[in-house]
Amino acid sequence: MADLNILFTSAGRRVSLLRSFRRALDELALPGSIIAADAGLSAAATFVADEKAQVPRIDHDGYIDALLELCDAKSVRALVSLVDTDLVLLSENAQRFEQLGTTPLVCSAATNRICFDKVSTHAFFTDNDIRTPQVLSDAETEGLSSDDFPVMVKPWDGSGSAGVHVAANAQELAFYRDTTPNAMVQRLVVGDEYTCDAYVDFSGTVRCVVPRRRLETRAGEVSKGLTVRDPVIIDAVTDCVDKLPHAVGCMTVQCFKTRDGSVEFIEVNPRFGGGHPLTIHAGANFPKWILQELTTGQCDASFDCWTDDLVMLRYDAEVITQGSLIR
Amino acid sequence: MADLNILFTSAGRRVSLLRSFRRALDELALPGSIIAADAGLSAAATFVADEKAQVPRIDHDGYIDALLELCDAKSVRALVSLVDTDLVLLSENAQRFEQLGTTPLVCSAATNRICFDKVSTHAFFTDNDIRTPQVLSDAETEGLSSDDFPVMVKPWDGSGSAGVHVAANAQELAFYRDTTPNAMVQRLVVGDEYTCDAYVDFSGTVRCVVPRRRLETRAGEVSKGLTVRDPVIIDAVTDCVDKLPHAVGCMTVQCFKTRDGSVEFIEVNPRFGGGHPLTIHAGANFPKWILQELTTGQCDASFDCWTDDLVMLRYDAEVITQGSLIR
């Protein structure tokens, strides 16, 4: 069998995820390398992968060509992106990778476009009867009374929690609308926040959903999370992901469960999220399933293969290296 | 020899630091346990220590008594706090710990009071001819012209980067002054930012300074740092720490080196900082030196024992455990 080399682009700090792919290769006794690419030389994950590569920035014209060249030179079997910003581009160029024998693990361009900006995501939710907090028009925003606060202000093209603010009153709302580029105003949901990892197999079927309750966040990313086997959330997430046109692989779905028991969706990231390691530790081994599908066309995924009530407590670990290697 | 049990309070996410103390015990072939205490049950470091303990919150009346009880029950040889908020209290109660045979690794109450609030720190700097950016009076703040921006707004009793904002203009300044409790306004320094770890031995002598340049931060803490053997910074930090009344152990000094080569001090945290692991990896083994002083009264500390131009790239690692253990 040819080596099962996996290329991760925007590898960044995803050390734990890359190590899980490394373990999955070993567990399945598959020959292959984990290759970590990043635009910078100082991405921690590039120092723990089997091989590293520097690629142009995503907004550089030569980005896709550089990835194609790398996939060809390294006989890459599958390509995984770990940020939002190149997903549309990768899906538009999927055939070029496939011609080289590289499977880009990306959803359809249609799904990536829906997920990438928050206005499109909101339209997708409302068009498909998926509950989501109301986005306010300018007129509705002007008409807010003091009882309507707090509300959310966020850039419609933002990623993660970047630029997201909670406005407690009209003064703060005016300030954040002024200072947030492409601001949209949305009602605040009160409830428990969940990030759900959905596994969609290569035929497009949702095969597993792991809801992770956010217990604590840091810099917009989960720092403490808990697996919760809640059938209401699992069903709602399955329904939501099913309605996306041609999703595949790991879909990371943000939602709230409110006090009245309803599930309100915030956004979908069609890629591995930062908090995904908890899902793998709980037994939902997405990396292994991806490798199984790549090699046999089938995988072990199931809805009940993971451990409920498992906690992830994150902390800072470090890679130490010579300064000359990051310049 | 009695066991060299070390108790860390507010252990939080300090997994790497606690492991370094564990390694130092092993390297010196000292019997002893690393005990991690925290007010919460979900502190990652408590799951990697040899033993864990839950203590009341620092603002609870029973905090000191609970620590004393723990030190007595566990025959604790030394106590190390990893946050700012209990340092004054611990130094005021130092004798009570010493009577039990526990050495609290804290500076004098005078030094802790200087470091704890930013107004006192600023007064200490200016009284001792230590360069620091100007803090503006209300009248000076009102009189700022557009050329004076950006400026810093921060709570004088804040910790780390919590509540610190850069105001780009008069509108933002007014907003942040309104919304920041105990706001102080300070001129912004332009230059390279350094966190310097100074080791002060038990006799009060500065024995080592490791400047770490901040290459990148995340949630106010260093995520990428570089050791820099800069004699100007090392001398300035030594002078600054020397002037504090009875400092001891690890002093974490924040400063900037400006374009004209001067060193401007921002604050001093009289405890191990979050980015300290780089200093240990570089060879300045503060944990080992502390253990040596506790057992022999002497230590290997020196100014030139560490590796220049070494990089730390941090990433999220995780502890996984049962949900029942954090409830």
XYZ file of C-alpha atoms in Angstrom:
654
model
C 0.000 0.000 0.000
C 1.178 3.543 -0.726
C 2.073 5.627 2.316
C -0.870 7.379 3.909
C 0.659 10.824 4.202
C -1.684 13.432 5.699
C -1.029 17.128 5.166
C -2.423 19.634 7.682
C -2.486 23.244 6.596
C -2.604 26.135 9.110
C -1.308 23.597 11.630
C -0.742 26.344 14.227
C -0.967 25.051 17.788
C -2.894 21.841 16.940
C -0.351 19.556 18.555
C -2.879 17.316 20.285
C -4.948 16.739 17.124
C -1.889 15.919 15.009
C -0.667 13.478 17.633
C -4.086 11.776 17.512
C -3.721 11.298 13.753
C -0.218 9.928 14.359
C -1.607 7.452 16.919
C -4.428 6.469 14.557
C -1.915 5.641 11.812
C 0.016 3.507 14.293
C -3.113 1.824 15.651
C -4.205 0.850 12.143
C -0.621 -0.172 11.290
C -0.680 2.147 8.285
C 2.588 3.465 6.890
C 2.509 7.235 6.517
C 3.646 10.630 7.734
C 1.939 13.531 9.458
C 3.006 16.668 7.588
C 2.298 20.045 9.196
C 2.227 23.164 7.026
C 1.912 26.739 8.180
C 2.605 30.190 6.772
C 4.761 31.003 9.786
C 7.905 29.259 10.965
C 6.868 29.347 14.614
C 3.783 27.111 14.642
C 4.172 24.667 17.533
C 2.493 21.816 15.643
C 5.119 21.912 12.891
C 7.719 20.908 15.504
C 5.902 17.752 16.620
C 4.773 16.486 13.203
C 6.834 13.950 11.268
C 7.588 16.607 8.662
C 7.021 20.330 8.369
C 6.529 22.672 5.459
C 6.174 26.406 5.039
C 3.474 27.584 2.638
C 2.385 31.076 1.534
C -0.293 32.895 3.486
C -3.853 31.923 2.549
C -4.484 35.367 1.035
C -1.436 35.010 -1.227
C -2.102 34.188 -4.899
C 0.286 31.256 -4.823
C -1.302 29.463 -1.854
C -3.203 26.752 -3.756
C -0.356 26.123 -6.202
C 2.067 25.735 -3.301
C -0.242 23.207 -1.628
C -0.645 21.296 -4.908
C 3.110 21.190 -5.348
C 3.555 19.953 -1.787
C 0.859 17.278 -2.200
C 2.575 16.077 -5.359
C 6.108 16.122 -3.939
C 5.110 14.374 -0.705
C 2.539 11.959 -2.223
C -0.112 13.358 0.111
C -3.149 11.080 0.431
C -5.393 13.546 2.302
C -5.378 17.276 3.017
C -6.928 18.749 6.185
C -7.274 22.490 6.828
C -7.462 23.696 10.415
C -8.794 27.223 9.870
C -11.920 28.705 8.296
C -10.314 31.083 5.884
C -9.170 28.713 3.136
C -12.098 26.286 3.114
C -14.060 27.915 0.276
C -10.882 28.147 -1.796
C -9.946 24.515 -1.140
C -13.414 23.267 -2.060
C -13.372 25.287 -5.291
C -10.053 23.641 -6.160
C -10.926 20.158 -4.905
C -10.652 18.489 -8.314
C -7.097 19.718 -8.814
C -6.064 17.936 -5.611
C -8.004 14.803 -6.526
C -6.187 14.629 -9.859
C -2.953 14.255 -7.889
C -4.408 11.460 -5.764
C -4.951 13.781 -2.775
C -8.367 13.774 -1.097
C -9.097 17.252 0.271
C -11.216 16.643 3.386
C -13.451 19.615 2.723
C -17.187 20.061 2.351
C -18.755 21.329 -0.864
C -18.127 24.962 -1.770
C -21.836 25.598 -1.077
C -21.518 24.401 2.527
C -18.285 26.286 3.074
C -19.904 29.492 1.793
C -22.874 29.015 4.137
C -20.606 28.510 7.117
C -18.010 31.164 6.364
C -20.037 34.293 6.915
C -22.526 34.749 9.690
C -25.169 36.398 7.493
C -25.264 33.347 5.180
C -25.294 31.014 8.166
C -28.231 32.877 9.644
C -30.122 32.691 6.337
C -29.425 28.942 6.120
C -30.773 28.413 9.645
C -33.962 30.427 9.118
C -34.624 28.969 5.628
C -34.362 25.440 7.062
C -36.411 25.874 10.247
C -33.304 25.581 12.423
C -33.681 27.665 15.576
C -31.220 30.549 15.893
C -31.204 33.850 17.808
C -32.755 36.741 15.896
C -30.419 39.024 13.944
C -31.641 42.599 14.217
C -32.064 44.970 11.303
C -30.859 48.549 11.703
C -34.433 49.640 12.408
C -34.900 46.910 15.019
C -31.568 47.835 16.586
C -32.546 51.499 16.838
C -35.832 50.475 18.442
C -34.320 48.397 21.283
C -35.569 49.266 24.756
C -33.540 48.849 27.933
C -35.292 45.521 28.650
C -33.857 44.079 25.421
C -30.256 44.276 26.641
C -27.737 42.708 26.712
C -27.317 41.973 22.985
C -24.409 40.573 20.957
C -22.381 42.637 18.484
C -20.067 40.728 16.152
C -18.474 41.048 12.718
C -20.471 38.995 10.212
C -17.198 37.785 8.667
C -15.445 37.073 11.970
C -13.876 33.804 13.076
C -14.277 32.340 16.559
C -14.844 34.994 19.203
C -12.723 37.653 17.485
C -14.505 40.990 17.733
C -17.526 39.537 19.558
C -18.856 41.858 22.266
C -21.803 41.793 24.625
C -23.383 45.250 24.817
C -25.038 45.821 28.196
C -26.826 49.018 27.212
C -27.432 51.479 24.384
C -24.153 53.343 25.001
C -22.070 50.173 24.719
C -24.083 49.066 21.690
C -23.371 52.346 19.901
C -19.669 52.074 20.757
C -19.271 48.472 19.592
C -21.266 49.084 16.389
C -18.962 52.005 15.636
C -15.749 50.121 16.337
C -16.586 46.649 14.945
C -16.066 46.368 11.175
C -19.050 44.668 9.461
C -21.003 44.636 12.706
C -24.180 42.620 13.075
C -26.423 42.754 16.154
C -27.980 39.567 17.479
C -30.143 38.722 20.466
C -28.226 37.069 23.289
C -29.202 33.494 24.124
C -29.177 32.491 27.768
C -28.429 28.848 28.462
C -25.674 26.254 28.403
C -23.278 26.594 25.490
C -22.304 23.491 23.560
C -19.780 22.744 20.862
C -20.813 19.575 19.056
C -18.518 17.466 16.910
C -20.460 15.714 14.150
C -18.805 13.038 12.028
C -20.112 12.899 8.463
C -18.853 9.903 6.517
C -17.617 10.089 2.928
C -21.091 9.169 1.634
C -22.578 12.180 3.462
C -24.282 10.404 6.378
C -24.026 11.791 9.923
C -22.586 8.878 11.907
C -21.774 10.372 15.322
C -22.426 13.552 17.329
C -20.555 14.414 20.539
C -21.920 17.440 22.442
C -19.267 19.135 24.567
C -20.577 21.609 27.134
C -18.370 24.678 27.521
C -17.520 25.042 31.184
C -14.891 27.734 30.694
C -13.294 29.570 27.787
C -10.007 31.394 27.329
C -9.176 33.644 24.393
C -12.456 32.500 22.820
C -11.544 28.819 22.863
C -12.786 26.165 25.267
C -10.442 25.652 28.229
C -12.719 23.297 30.183
C -15.330 21.103 28.511
C -17.557 18.144 29.350
C -19.119 15.474 27.116
C -22.908 15.325 27.529
C -25.022 12.591 25.926
C -28.136 14.717 25.431
C -30.463 13.158 22.818
C -32.250 16.461 22.159
C -28.974 18.157 21.215
C -27.701 15.143 19.272
C -30.917 14.984 17.212
C -30.950 18.733 16.568
C -27.300 18.744 15.450
C -27.847 15.709 13.213
C -30.798 17.483 11.592
C -28.799 20.693 11.118
C -25.778 18.976 9.556
C -28.030 16.779 7.366
C -29.486 19.918 5.815
C -26.097 21.287 4.741
C -25.308 20.480 1.099
C -22.596 17.794 1.026
C -20.894 18.117 4.383
C -18.060 15.674 5.080
C -15.652 14.889 7.905
C -15.663 16.817 11.173
C -18.372 19.491 11.486
C -18.086 21.682 14.580
C -21.480 23.063 15.569
C -21.974 25.831 18.160
C -25.319 25.960 19.927
C -27.049 26.774 23.189
C -29.565 24.725 25.100
C -31.929 27.205 26.700
C -33.830 26.879 29.965
C -36.980 25.801 28.135
C -35.036 22.917 26.560
C -34.795 24.230 23.006
C -31.553 24.148 21.013
C -30.522 27.444 19.384
C -27.765 27.325 16.765
C -25.050 29.975 16.516
C -22.635 28.770 13.862
C -21.099 25.797 12.093
C -17.378 25.430 11.425
C -16.828 22.791 8.745
C -13.462 21.656 10.142
C -11.855 20.293 13.311
C -12.378 22.788 16.159
C -9.821 23.627 18.823
C -11.611 21.646 21.531
C -11.873 18.467 19.452
C -9.294 16.477 21.486
C -11.953 15.798 24.156
C -14.094 13.998 21.571
C -11.175 11.769 20.577
C -10.270 11.030 24.209
C -13.931 10.134 24.833
C -13.668 7.413 22.199
C -15.128 9.065 19.099
C -11.947 8.599 17.100
C -12.584 10.842 14.089
C -8.938 10.589 12.897
C -9.132 6.788 12.869
C -12.476 6.846 11.035
C -11.063 9.158 8.370
C -8.069 6.862 7.857
C -10.372 3.818 7.717
C -12.568 5.440 5.072
C -9.527 6.480 3.040
C -8.171 2.932 3.025
C -11.248 0.672 3.124
C -14.244 2.872 2.294
C -15.805 1.974 5.661
C -15.351 3.066 9.273
C -16.262 2.183 12.858
C -18.219 5.391 13.556
C -21.331 5.051 15.695
C -23.521 7.315 17.814
C -22.880 5.453 21.057
C -19.138 4.754 20.931
C -18.106 7.543 23.288
C -17.970 8.102 27.038
C -20.464 10.477 28.584
C -19.533 12.928 31.382
C -15.845 13.094 30.556
C -13.992 16.335 31.286
C -11.152 18.036 29.432
C -9.030 20.514 31.419
C -6.603 22.322 29.147
C -3.254 23.777 30.125
C -0.268 25.283 28.354
C 2.431 22.886 27.293
C 5.424 24.032 25.279
C 7.737 23.204 22.427
C 11.282 24.486 23.011
C 13.582 25.104 20.078
C 16.380 27.316 18.756
C 15.511 30.892 17.807
C 17.258 30.398 14.459
C 14.608 27.829 13.471
C 11.757 30.342 13.564
C 13.508 33.150 11.674
C 15.938 13.736 56.016
C 12.278 14.738 56.339
C 10.286 14.672 53.110
C 10.542 17.844 51.074
C 6.848 18.357 50.433
C 6.059 21.493 48.423
C 2.570 22.978 48.487
C 1.417 25.129 45.558
C -1.656 27.242 46.127
C -3.822 28.524 43.241
C -2.200 25.761 41.193
C -4.611 26.376 38.293
C -3.128 25.407 34.933
C 0.534 25.427 36.076
C 1.192 21.875 34.978
C 4.564 22.568 33.387
C 5.934 24.421 36.439
C 4.800 21.717 38.864
C 6.387 19.046 36.697
C 9.648 21.016 36.801
C 9.572 20.975 40.604
C 8.862 17.238 40.458
C 11.872 16.735 38.155
C 14.050 18.895 40.423
C 13.170 16.725 43.439
C 14.099 13.639 41.421
C 17.307 15.182 40.079
C 18.450 16.056 43.601
C 17.292 12.634 44.849
C 15.155 14.324 47.495
C 12.172 12.470 48.923
C 9.027 14.590 48.784
C 5.675 15.269 47.194
C 4.298 17.995 44.966
C 0.950 19.021 46.461
C -1.375 21.188 44.356
C -4.108 23.188 46.062
C -6.839 25.191 44.410
C -10.212 26.629 45.387
C -11.832 24.843 42.458
C -11.975 21.130 41.765
C -11.214 21.544 38.076
C -7.670 22.944 38.117
C -5.617 20.924 35.621
C -2.464 21.078 37.756
C -4.172 19.303 40.656
C -4.539 16.239 38.408
C -0.835 15.945 37.603
C 0.576 16.683 41.073
C 1.435 13.877 43.487
C -1.397 15.008 45.745
C -4.226 17.491 45.481
C -6.143 19.541 48.004
C -9.105 21.879 47.875
C -8.810 25.084 49.883
C -11.235 27.994 50.416
C -11.160 30.937 48.042
C -8.491 33.534 48.835
C -11.154 36.086 49.806
C -12.683 33.655 52.314
C -11.913 34.284 56.011
C -10.746 30.717 56.513
C -8.159 30.693 53.706
C -5.008 31.109 55.821
C -6.202 28.727 58.538
C -6.977 26.098 55.911
C -3.475 26.465 54.430
C -1.901 26.237 57.899
C -3.891 23.092 58.625
C -2.824 21.585 55.310
C 0.851 22.478 55.890
C 0.684 20.838 59.296
C -1.159 17.713 58.144
C 1.093 17.184 55.117
C 4.389 18.261 56.766
C 4.840 20.903 54.073
C 8.408 22.192 53.843
C 7.701 25.129 51.494
C 4.626 26.986 50.278
C 4.482 28.634 46.825
C 1.587 30.817 45.655
C 0.955 31.125 41.923
C -1.316 34.184 41.882
C -0.986 37.800 42.998
C -4.042 38.045 45.181
C -2.880 36.204 48.303
C 0.737 37.373 48.444
C 0.219 40.268 50.880
C -1.856 38.014 53.131
C 0.722 35.218 53.051
C 3.582 37.576 53.881
C 1.619 39.051 56.791
C 1.126 35.523 58.129
C 4.614 34.238 57.305
C 5.595 33.591 60.919
C 2.601 31.334 61.501
C 3.786 29.095 58.659
C 7.387 29.179 59.855
C 6.288 28.016 63.306
C 5.007 24.846 61.646
C 8.292 24.292 59.824
C 6.880 25.569 56.514
C 8.869 28.191 54.601
C 6.462 30.468 52.712
C 8.349 31.488 49.562
C 7.028 35.029 49.647
C 8.652 38.434 49.681
C 8.193 40.861 52.566
C 4.739 42.378 53.010
C 6.265 45.729 51.963
C 7.373 44.340 48.598
C 4.082 42.556 48.031
C 2.174 45.776 48.728
C 4.363 47.698 46.267
C 3.790 45.120 43.560
C 0.108 44.451 44.129
C -1.380 47.730 43.015
C -0.202 49.668 40.029
C -0.322 53.065 41.784
C 2.110 51.849 44.474
C 4.304 50.229 41.842
C 4.446 53.478 39.904
C 5.370 55.408 43.060
C 8.123 52.869 43.838
C 9.559 53.240 40.329
C 9.552 57.041 40.340
C 10.871 57.301 43.933
C 13.791 55.022 43.024
C 14.768 56.532 39.668
C 13.510 53.486 37.785
C 12.209 54.464 34.359
C 8.486 53.894 33.831
C 5.853 55.369 31.496
C 4.121 58.438 32.878
C 0.801 57.946 34.681
C -1.525 60.824 33.844
C -3.498 62.815 36.381
C -7.121 63.633 35.589
C -6.064 67.112 34.495
C -3.324 65.721 32.246
C -5.783 63.202 30.808
C -8.310 65.933 29.997
C -5.554 67.927 28.321
C -4.422 65.190 25.900
C -4.220 66.231 22.258
C -4.731 63.888 19.321
C -0.939 63.502 18.932
C -0.744 61.963 22.420
C -2.765 58.885 21.447
C -2.795 55.934 21.757
C -2.684 55.688 25.578
C -3.230 52.781 27.984
C -6.241 52.511 30.295
C -6.060 49.876 33.028
C -7.447 49.182 36.494
C -4.830 50.114 39.103
C -5.698 46.937 41.025
C -5.812 44.646 37.993
C -3.838 41.455 37.455
C -2.138 40.540 34.180
C -3.861 42.063 31.166
C -7.366 41.921 32.665
C -9.182 45.150 31.842
C -6.190 46.657 30.015
C -7.212 48.635 26.928
C -5.392 50.749 24.389
C -7.421 53.872 23.616
C -6.756 55.117 20.085
C -8.542 58.434 20.494
C -10.483 60.631 22.912
C -13.774 58.783 22.289
C -12.269 55.393 23.148
C -10.469 56.908 26.147
C -13.743 58.283 27.521
C -15.449 54.919 26.982
C -12.731 52.837 28.656
C -12.395 55.263 31.590
C -16.158 54.976 32.110
C -16.259 51.194 31.896
C -12.998 50.253 33.680
C -13.324 50.173 37.481
C -10.412 52.011 39.186
C -9.092 53.196 35.838
C -5.650 54.736 35.507
C -4.320 56.275 32.291
C -0.713 55.717 31.297
C 1.385 56.679 28.300
C 1.946 53.814 25.870
C 5.534 52.628 25.457
C 6.642 51.588 21.998
C 9.344 48.952 21.854
C 10.028 45.276 22.465
C 8.234 43.851 25.468
C 10.157 41.650 27.878
C 9.214 39.514 30.825
C 12.292 38.942 32.968
C 12.648 36.198 35.550
C 14.957 37.273 38.376
C 16.150 34.758 40.960
C 16.700 36.268 44.406
C 18.376 33.890 46.834
C 17.275 33.447 50.445
C 19.828 36.043 51.588
C 18.256 38.638 49.266
C 20.878 38.717 46.499
C 19.851 38.757 42.828
C 21.658 35.744 41.368
C 20.228 35.385 37.856
C 18.075 37.340 35.377
C 16.586 35.794 32.228
C 14.931 38.275 29.835
C 12.243 36.661 27.693
C 11.068 38.717 24.719
C 7.339 38.436 24.086
C 6.852 37.424 20.480
C 3.130 36.712 20.787
C 0.517 36.745 23.532
C -2.817 35.018 23.978
C -5.385 35.905 26.641
C -2.769 38.263 28.115
C -0.174 35.549 28.635
C 2.903 34.858 26.526
C 2.285 32.224 23.848
C 5.628 32.616 22.065
C 8.756 33.872 23.822
C 12.505 34.059 23.235
C 15.411 34.254 25.687
C 17.625 37.298 25.021
C 20.934 37.840 26.822
C 20.798 41.637 26.800
C 23.172 43.114 29.421
C 21.325 46.450 29.489
C 18.060 44.731 30.431
C 19.749 42.334 32.857
C 21.462 45.226 34.676
C 18.290 47.319 34.799
C 16.220 44.419 36.168
C 18.889 43.579 38.751
C 18.882 47.208 39.894
C 15.073 47.302 40.077
C 14.755 44.073 42.074
C 17.647 45.087 44.370
C 15.691 48.184 45.370
C 12.625 46.211 46.492
C 12.606 45.625 50.271
C 13.373 41.942 50.902
C 12.434 40.234 47.667
C 13.002 36.481 47.517
C 12.576 33.660 45.011
C 11.216 34.247 41.522
C 10.463 37.875 40.639
C 8.705 38.380 37.306
C 9.465 41.818 35.888
C 7.608 43.345 32.913
C 9.442 45.971 30.901
C 9.948 47.411 27.440
C 13.162 48.175 25.649
C 12.491 51.252 23.560
C 14.026 52.227 20.230
C 16.504 54.552 21.965
C 17.742 51.611 24.059
C 16.244 52.585 27.407
C 14.414 50.089 29.617
C 10.968 51.188 30.857
C 9.383 49.181 33.662
C 5.675 48.340 33.744
C 5.175 46.038 36.711
C 6.705 43.420 38.978
C 4.949 40.205 39.961
C 6.655 38.705 43.010
C 5.894 35.101 42.038
C 6.402 32.607 39.206
C 4.821 33.981 36.011
C 2.924 31.915 33.461
C 5.757 31.998 30.920
C 8.407 30.819 33.384
C 8.839 27.330 31.837
C 11.046 28.830 29.097
C 13.511 30.028 31.740
C 13.723 26.538 33.243
C 14.134 24.890 29.823
C 16.906 27.397 29.064
C 18.851 26.098 32.052
C 18.019 28.614 34.788
C 16.528 25.974 37.059
C 14.768 28.102 39.684
C 12.916 25.083 41.165
C 16.197 23.234 41.700
C 17.820 26.315 43.261
C 14.918 26.719 45.676
C 15.181 23.067 46.718
C 18.963 23.401 47.108
C 18.594 26.457 49.336
C 15.919 24.741 51.429
C 18.160 21.730 52.024
C 21.732 23.097 52.011
C 21.439 26.882 52.313
C 23.294 27.254 48.996
C 22.406 26.963 45.305
C 23.914 26.771 41.823
C 22.341 30.017 40.548
C 24.471 32.147 38.245
C 23.931 34.885 35.685
C 25.387 32.927 32.786
C 23.940 29.440 33.266
C 21.212 29.728 30.639
C 20.964 29.403 26.864
C 20.448 32.544 24.820
C 18.098 32.674 21.793
C 15.894 29.779 22.857
C 12.234 29.849 21.827
C 9.138 28.617 23.637
C 6.063 27.888 21.491
C 3.062 27.123 23.673
C 0.104 24.953 22.760
C -2.908 23.492 24.530
C -2.445 20.112 26.100
C -5.179 18.489 28.158
C -5.945 16.503 31.259
C -8.900 14.130 30.780
C -10.880 12.924 33.768
C -14.349 11.939 34.978
C -16.951 14.683 35.361
C -17.727 13.422 38.870
C -14.218 14.421 39.992
C -14.778 18.123 39.341
C -18.216 18.397 40.962
